[in-house]
CSV table of C-alpha atoms in Angstrom, one decimal:
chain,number,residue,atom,x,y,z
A,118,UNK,CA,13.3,2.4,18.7
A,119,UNK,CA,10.2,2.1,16.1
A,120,UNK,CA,10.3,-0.9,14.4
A,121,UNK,CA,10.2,-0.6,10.8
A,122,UNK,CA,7.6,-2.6,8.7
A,123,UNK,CA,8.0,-4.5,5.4
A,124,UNK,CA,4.9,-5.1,3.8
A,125,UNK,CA,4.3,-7.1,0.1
A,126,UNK,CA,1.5,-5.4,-2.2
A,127,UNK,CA,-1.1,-7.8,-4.2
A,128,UNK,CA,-2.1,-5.6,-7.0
A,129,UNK,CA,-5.6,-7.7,-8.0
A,130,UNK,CA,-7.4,-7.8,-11.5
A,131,UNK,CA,-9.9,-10.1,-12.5
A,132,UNK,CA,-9.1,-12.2,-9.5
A,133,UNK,CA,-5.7,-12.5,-10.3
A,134,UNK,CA,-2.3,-10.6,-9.0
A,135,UNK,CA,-0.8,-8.1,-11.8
A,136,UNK,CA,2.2,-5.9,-12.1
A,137,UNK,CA,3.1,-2.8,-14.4
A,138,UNK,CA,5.9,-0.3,-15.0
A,139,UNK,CA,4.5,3.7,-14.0
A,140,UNK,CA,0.8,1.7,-13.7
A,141,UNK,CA,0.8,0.5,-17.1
A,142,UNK,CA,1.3,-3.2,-18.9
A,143,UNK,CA,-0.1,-5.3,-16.1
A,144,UNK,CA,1.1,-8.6,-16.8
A,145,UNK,CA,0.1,-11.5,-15.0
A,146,UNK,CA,1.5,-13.1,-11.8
A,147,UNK,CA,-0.3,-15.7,-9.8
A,148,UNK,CA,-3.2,-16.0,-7.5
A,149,UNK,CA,-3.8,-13.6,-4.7
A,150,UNK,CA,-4.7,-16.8,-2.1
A,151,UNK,CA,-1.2,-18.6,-2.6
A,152,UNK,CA,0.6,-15.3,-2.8
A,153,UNK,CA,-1.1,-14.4,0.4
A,154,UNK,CA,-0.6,-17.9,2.6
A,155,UNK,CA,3.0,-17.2,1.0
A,156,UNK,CA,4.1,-14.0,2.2
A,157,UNK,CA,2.0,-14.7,5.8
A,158,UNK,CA,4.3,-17.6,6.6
A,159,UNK,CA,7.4,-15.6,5.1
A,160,UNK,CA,7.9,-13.0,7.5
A,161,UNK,CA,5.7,-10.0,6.0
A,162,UNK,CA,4.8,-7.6,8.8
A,163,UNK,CA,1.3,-6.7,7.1
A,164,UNK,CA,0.1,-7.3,3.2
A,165,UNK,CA,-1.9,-5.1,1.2
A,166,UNK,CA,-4.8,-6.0,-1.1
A,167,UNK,CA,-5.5,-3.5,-4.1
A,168,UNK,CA,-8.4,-4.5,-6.4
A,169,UNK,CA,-6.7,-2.0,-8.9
A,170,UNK,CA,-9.4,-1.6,-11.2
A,171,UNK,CA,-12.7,-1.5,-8.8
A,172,UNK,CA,-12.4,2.5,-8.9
A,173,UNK,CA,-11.7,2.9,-12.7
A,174,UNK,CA,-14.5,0.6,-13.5
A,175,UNK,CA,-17.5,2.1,-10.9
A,176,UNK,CA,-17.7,-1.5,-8.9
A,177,UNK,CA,-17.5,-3.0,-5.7
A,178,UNK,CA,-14.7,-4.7,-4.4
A,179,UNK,CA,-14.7,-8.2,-5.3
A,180,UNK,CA,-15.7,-10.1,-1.8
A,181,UNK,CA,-15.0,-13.5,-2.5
A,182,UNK,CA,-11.7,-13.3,-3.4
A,183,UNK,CA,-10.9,-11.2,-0.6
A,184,UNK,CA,-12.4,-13.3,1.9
A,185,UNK,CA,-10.3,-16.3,0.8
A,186,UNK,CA,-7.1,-14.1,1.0
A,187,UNK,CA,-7.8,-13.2,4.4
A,188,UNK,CA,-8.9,-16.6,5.8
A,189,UNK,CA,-5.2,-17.7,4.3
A,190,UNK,CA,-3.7,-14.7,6.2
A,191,UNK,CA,-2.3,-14.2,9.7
A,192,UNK,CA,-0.7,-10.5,9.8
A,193,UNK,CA,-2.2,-7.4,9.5
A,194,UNK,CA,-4.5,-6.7,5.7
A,195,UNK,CA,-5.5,-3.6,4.6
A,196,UNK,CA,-7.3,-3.5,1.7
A,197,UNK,CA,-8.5,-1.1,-1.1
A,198,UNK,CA,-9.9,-0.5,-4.2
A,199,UNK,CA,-13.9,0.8,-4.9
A,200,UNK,CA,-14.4,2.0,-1.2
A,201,UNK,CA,-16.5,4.8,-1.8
A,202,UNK,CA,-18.9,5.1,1.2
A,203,UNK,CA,-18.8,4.0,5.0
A,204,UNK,CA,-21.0,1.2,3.9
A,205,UNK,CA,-18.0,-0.2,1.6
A,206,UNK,CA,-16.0,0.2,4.8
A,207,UNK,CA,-18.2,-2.2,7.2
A,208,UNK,CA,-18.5,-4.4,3.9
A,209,UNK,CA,-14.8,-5.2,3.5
A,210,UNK,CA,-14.1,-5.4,7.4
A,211,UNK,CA,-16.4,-7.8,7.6
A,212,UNK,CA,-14.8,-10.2,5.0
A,213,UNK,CA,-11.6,-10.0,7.3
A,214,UNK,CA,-9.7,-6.6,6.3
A,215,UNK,CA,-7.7,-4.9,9.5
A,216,UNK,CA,-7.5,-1.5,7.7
A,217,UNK,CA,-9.2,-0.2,5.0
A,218,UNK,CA,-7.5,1.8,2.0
A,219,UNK,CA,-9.3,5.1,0.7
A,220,UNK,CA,-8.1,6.9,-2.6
A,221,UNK,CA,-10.5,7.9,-5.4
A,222,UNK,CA,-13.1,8.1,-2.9
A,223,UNK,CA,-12.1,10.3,-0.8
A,224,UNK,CA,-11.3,12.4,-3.3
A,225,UNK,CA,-14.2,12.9,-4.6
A,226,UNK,CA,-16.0,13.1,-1.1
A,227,UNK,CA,-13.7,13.9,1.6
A,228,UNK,CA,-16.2,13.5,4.5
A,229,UNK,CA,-15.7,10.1,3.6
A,230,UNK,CA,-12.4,10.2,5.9
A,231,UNK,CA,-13.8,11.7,8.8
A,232,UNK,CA,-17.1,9.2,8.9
A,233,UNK,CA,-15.2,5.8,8.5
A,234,UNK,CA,-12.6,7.6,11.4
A,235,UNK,CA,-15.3,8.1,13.8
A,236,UNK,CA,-17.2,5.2,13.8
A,237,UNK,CA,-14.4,2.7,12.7
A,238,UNK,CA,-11.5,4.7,14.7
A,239,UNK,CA,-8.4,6.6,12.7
A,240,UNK,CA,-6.0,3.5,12.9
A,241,UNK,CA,-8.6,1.6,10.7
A,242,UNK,CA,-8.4,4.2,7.9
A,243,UNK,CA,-5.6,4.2,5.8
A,244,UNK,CA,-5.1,7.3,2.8
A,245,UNK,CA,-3.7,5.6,-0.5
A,246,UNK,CA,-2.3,8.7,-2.6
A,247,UNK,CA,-1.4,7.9,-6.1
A,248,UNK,CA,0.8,10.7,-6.5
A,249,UNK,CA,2.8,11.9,-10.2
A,250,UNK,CA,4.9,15.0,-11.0
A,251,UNK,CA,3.4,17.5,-13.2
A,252,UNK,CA,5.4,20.7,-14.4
A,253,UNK,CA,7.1,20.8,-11.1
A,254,UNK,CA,4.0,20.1,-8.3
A,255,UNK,CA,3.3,16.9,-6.8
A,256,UNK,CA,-0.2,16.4,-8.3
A,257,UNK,CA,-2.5,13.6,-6.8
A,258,UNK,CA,-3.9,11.1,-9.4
A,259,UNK,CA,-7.5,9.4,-9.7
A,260,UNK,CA,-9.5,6.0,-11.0
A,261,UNK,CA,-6.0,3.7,-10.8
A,262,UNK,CA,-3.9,6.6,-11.9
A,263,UNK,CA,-5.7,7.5,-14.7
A,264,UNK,CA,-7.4,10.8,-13.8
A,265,UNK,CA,-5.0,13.7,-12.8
A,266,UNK,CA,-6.9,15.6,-10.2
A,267,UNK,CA,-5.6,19.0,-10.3
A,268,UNK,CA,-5.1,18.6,-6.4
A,269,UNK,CA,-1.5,19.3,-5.4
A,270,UNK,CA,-0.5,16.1,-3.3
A,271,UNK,CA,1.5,17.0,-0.2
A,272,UNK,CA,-2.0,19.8,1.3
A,273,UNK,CA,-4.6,16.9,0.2
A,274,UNK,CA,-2.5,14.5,2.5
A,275,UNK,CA,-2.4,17.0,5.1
A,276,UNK,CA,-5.9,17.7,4.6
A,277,UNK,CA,-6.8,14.0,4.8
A,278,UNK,CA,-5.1,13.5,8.2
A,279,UNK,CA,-6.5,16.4,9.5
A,280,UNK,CA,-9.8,14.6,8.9
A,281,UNK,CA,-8.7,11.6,10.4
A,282,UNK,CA,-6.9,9.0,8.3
A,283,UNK,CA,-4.8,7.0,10.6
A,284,UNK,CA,-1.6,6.0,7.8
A,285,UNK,CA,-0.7,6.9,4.6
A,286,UNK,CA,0.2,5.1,1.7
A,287,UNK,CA,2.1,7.3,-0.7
A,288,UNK,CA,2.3,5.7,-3.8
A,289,UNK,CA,5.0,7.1,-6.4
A,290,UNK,CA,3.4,6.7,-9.9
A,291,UNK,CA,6.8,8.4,-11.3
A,292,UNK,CA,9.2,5.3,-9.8
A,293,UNK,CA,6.3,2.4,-9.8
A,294,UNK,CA,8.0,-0.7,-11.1
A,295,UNK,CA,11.4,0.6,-12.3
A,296,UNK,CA,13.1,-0.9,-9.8
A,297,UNK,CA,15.1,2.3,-9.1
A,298,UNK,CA,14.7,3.0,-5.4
A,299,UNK,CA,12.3,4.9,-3.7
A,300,UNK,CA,11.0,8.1,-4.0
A,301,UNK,CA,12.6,9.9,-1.5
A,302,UNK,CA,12.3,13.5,-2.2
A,303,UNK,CA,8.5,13.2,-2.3
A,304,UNK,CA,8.4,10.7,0.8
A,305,UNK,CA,10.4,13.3,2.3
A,306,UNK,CA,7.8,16.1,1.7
A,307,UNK,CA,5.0,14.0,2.8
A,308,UNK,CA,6.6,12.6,6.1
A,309,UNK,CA,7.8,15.4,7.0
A,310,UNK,CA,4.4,17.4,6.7
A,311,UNK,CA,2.3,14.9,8.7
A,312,UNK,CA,2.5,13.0,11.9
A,313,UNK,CA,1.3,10.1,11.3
A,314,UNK,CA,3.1,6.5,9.7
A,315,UNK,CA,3.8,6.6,6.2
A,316,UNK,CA,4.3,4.2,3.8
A,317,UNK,CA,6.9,4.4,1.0
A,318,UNK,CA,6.0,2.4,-2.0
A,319,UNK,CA,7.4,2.9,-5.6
A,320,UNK,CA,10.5,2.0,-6.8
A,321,UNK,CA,12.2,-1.0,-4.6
A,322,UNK,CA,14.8,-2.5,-6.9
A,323,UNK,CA,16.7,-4.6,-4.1
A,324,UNK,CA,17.3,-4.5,-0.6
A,325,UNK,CA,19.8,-1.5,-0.6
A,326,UNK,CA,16.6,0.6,-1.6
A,327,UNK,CA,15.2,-0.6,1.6
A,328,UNK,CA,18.1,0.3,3.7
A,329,UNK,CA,18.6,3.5,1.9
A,330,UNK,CA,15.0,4.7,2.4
A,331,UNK,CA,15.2,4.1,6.3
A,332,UNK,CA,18.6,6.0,6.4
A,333,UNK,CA,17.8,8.6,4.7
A,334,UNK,CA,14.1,9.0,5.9
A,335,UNK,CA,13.9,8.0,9.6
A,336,UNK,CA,9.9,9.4,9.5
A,337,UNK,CA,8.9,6.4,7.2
A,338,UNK,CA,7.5,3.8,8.8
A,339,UNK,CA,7.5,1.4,6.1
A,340,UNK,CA,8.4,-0.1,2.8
A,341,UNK,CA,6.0,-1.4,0.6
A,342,UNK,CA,6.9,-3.9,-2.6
A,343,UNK,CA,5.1,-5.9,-5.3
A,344,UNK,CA,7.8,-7.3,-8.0
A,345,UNK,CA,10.6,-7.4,-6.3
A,346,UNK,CA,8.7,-10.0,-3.4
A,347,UNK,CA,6.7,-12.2,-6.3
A,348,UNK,CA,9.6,-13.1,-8.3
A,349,UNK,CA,11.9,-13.3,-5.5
A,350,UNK,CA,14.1,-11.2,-6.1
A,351,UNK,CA,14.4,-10.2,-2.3
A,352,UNK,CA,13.8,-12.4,0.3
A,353,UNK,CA,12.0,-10.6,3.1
A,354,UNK,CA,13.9,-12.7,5.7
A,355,UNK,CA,17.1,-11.6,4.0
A,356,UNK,CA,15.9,-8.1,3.7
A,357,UNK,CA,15.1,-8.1,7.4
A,358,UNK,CA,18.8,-9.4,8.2
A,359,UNK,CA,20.9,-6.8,6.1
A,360,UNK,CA,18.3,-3.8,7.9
A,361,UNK,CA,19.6,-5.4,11.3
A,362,UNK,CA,22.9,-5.6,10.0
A,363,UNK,CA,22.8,-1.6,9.0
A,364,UNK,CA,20.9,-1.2,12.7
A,365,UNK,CA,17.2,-0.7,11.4
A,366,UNK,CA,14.9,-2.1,13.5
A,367,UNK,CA,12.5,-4.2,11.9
A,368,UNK,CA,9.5,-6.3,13.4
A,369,UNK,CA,10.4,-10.2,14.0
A,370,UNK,CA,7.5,-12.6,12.7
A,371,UNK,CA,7.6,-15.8,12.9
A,372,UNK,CA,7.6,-18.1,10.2
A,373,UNK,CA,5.0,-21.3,10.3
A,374,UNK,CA,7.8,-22.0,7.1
A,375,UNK,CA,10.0,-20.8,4.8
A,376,UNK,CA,9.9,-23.0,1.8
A,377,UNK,CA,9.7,-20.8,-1.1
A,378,UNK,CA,6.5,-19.6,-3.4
């Protein structure tokens, strides 16, 4: 049986982690480095680092907060945000990234995909897809979810596999911090039109979410979260117990401690 993967989401600005509703109102929420060491000894299969405004504002990914984060982690990273050139690829694997997250940049040179894949290997390149409804299609967003691209969401996915992207990240700018599930009929389309692991994230609310997602949508491999994990409103121990209980296999890790953030 595949092992299902829960994996917390550091949404970085100015150094520090934010959260929204639908990508808007970030409000503050603590610093990237303790919410790493945190959710590293808490039994998070991976983490993800976003430096959500890198893209939007034509810079580099800030290094020196990523290195820290990754010298206080101990599971998987993938990180994104800026990477718009194989170069940016070697540059953020050398601070201590796993896998490296590709979203505006690839759209706006899809080569990208198929360089970083052959000289990095497909399981290193992860496609992010910030993706919104608009009247009726599944359209793929740009620059943090500001820019609507025009690209209908479900072919570019397809068309980024077929390039090489190892994972995808499908990111559900309609259910983004409303706390009301998942977005399961897009995750549906998406996992369902590729063959390799995708990522849910959008919408977690609690842990029913979680065990309702893996139910429904045996193809997803995984359930990504920001809010829900940084105020503790779900434990990912406890989460991890009730997906046993419901007989979803998740991965064990174990925990250097448990004491709470």
């Amino acid at each position: 049986m595949i092992t299902k993967r829960i994996i917390p989401c550091l949404d970085v600005r100015d150094g520090r982690v934010v959260k929204g509703v639908n990508f808007q109102g970030l409000n503050d929420v603590s610093s990237p480095v303790e919410l790493a060491d945190y959710y590293s000894r808490c039994g998070a299969d991976e983490l993800v680092f976003y430096d959500i405004t890198a893209s939007a504002e034509g810079r580099r990914l800030f290094t020196d907060i990523l290195r820290e984060v990754a010298s206080h982690v101990f599971i998987p990273l993938t990180v994104g945000g800026g990477i718009n050139t194989v170069e940016d690829f070697d540059r953020v694997l050398k601070c201590g990234a796993d896998k490296v997250s590709v979203n505006s940049g690839a759209i706006r040179n899809p080569g990208l995909i198929r360089e970083a894949a052959r000289k990095y290997g497909n399981q290193c390149v992860v496609l992010s897809a910030d993706v919104k409804r608009v009247n009726g299609e599944y359209r793929v967003f740009a620059r943090g979810g500001r820019d609507d691209t025009g690209l209908e969401a479900v072919s570019w996915i397809r068309r980024g596999v077929e390039l090489g992207a190892g994972e995808i990240v499908l990111n559900s700018i309609d259910t983004d911090g409303v706390k009301n599930g998942f977005d399961l009929e897009m995750l549906k389309a998406v996992s369902e039109a590729v063959n390799v692991p995708v990522i849910a994230s959008g919408g977690a609310g609690c842990i029913r979410d979680f065990v309702t997602l893996f139910k429904m949508l045996p193809k997803v491999d995984a359930g990504l979260a920001a809010s829900i994990f940084h105020f503790g409103e779900v434990s990912i121990s406890e989460l991890k117990t009730v997906l046993a209980e419901n007989g979803i296999a998740s991965r064990c890790t174990v925990h250097k401690s448990s004491q709470a953030f």
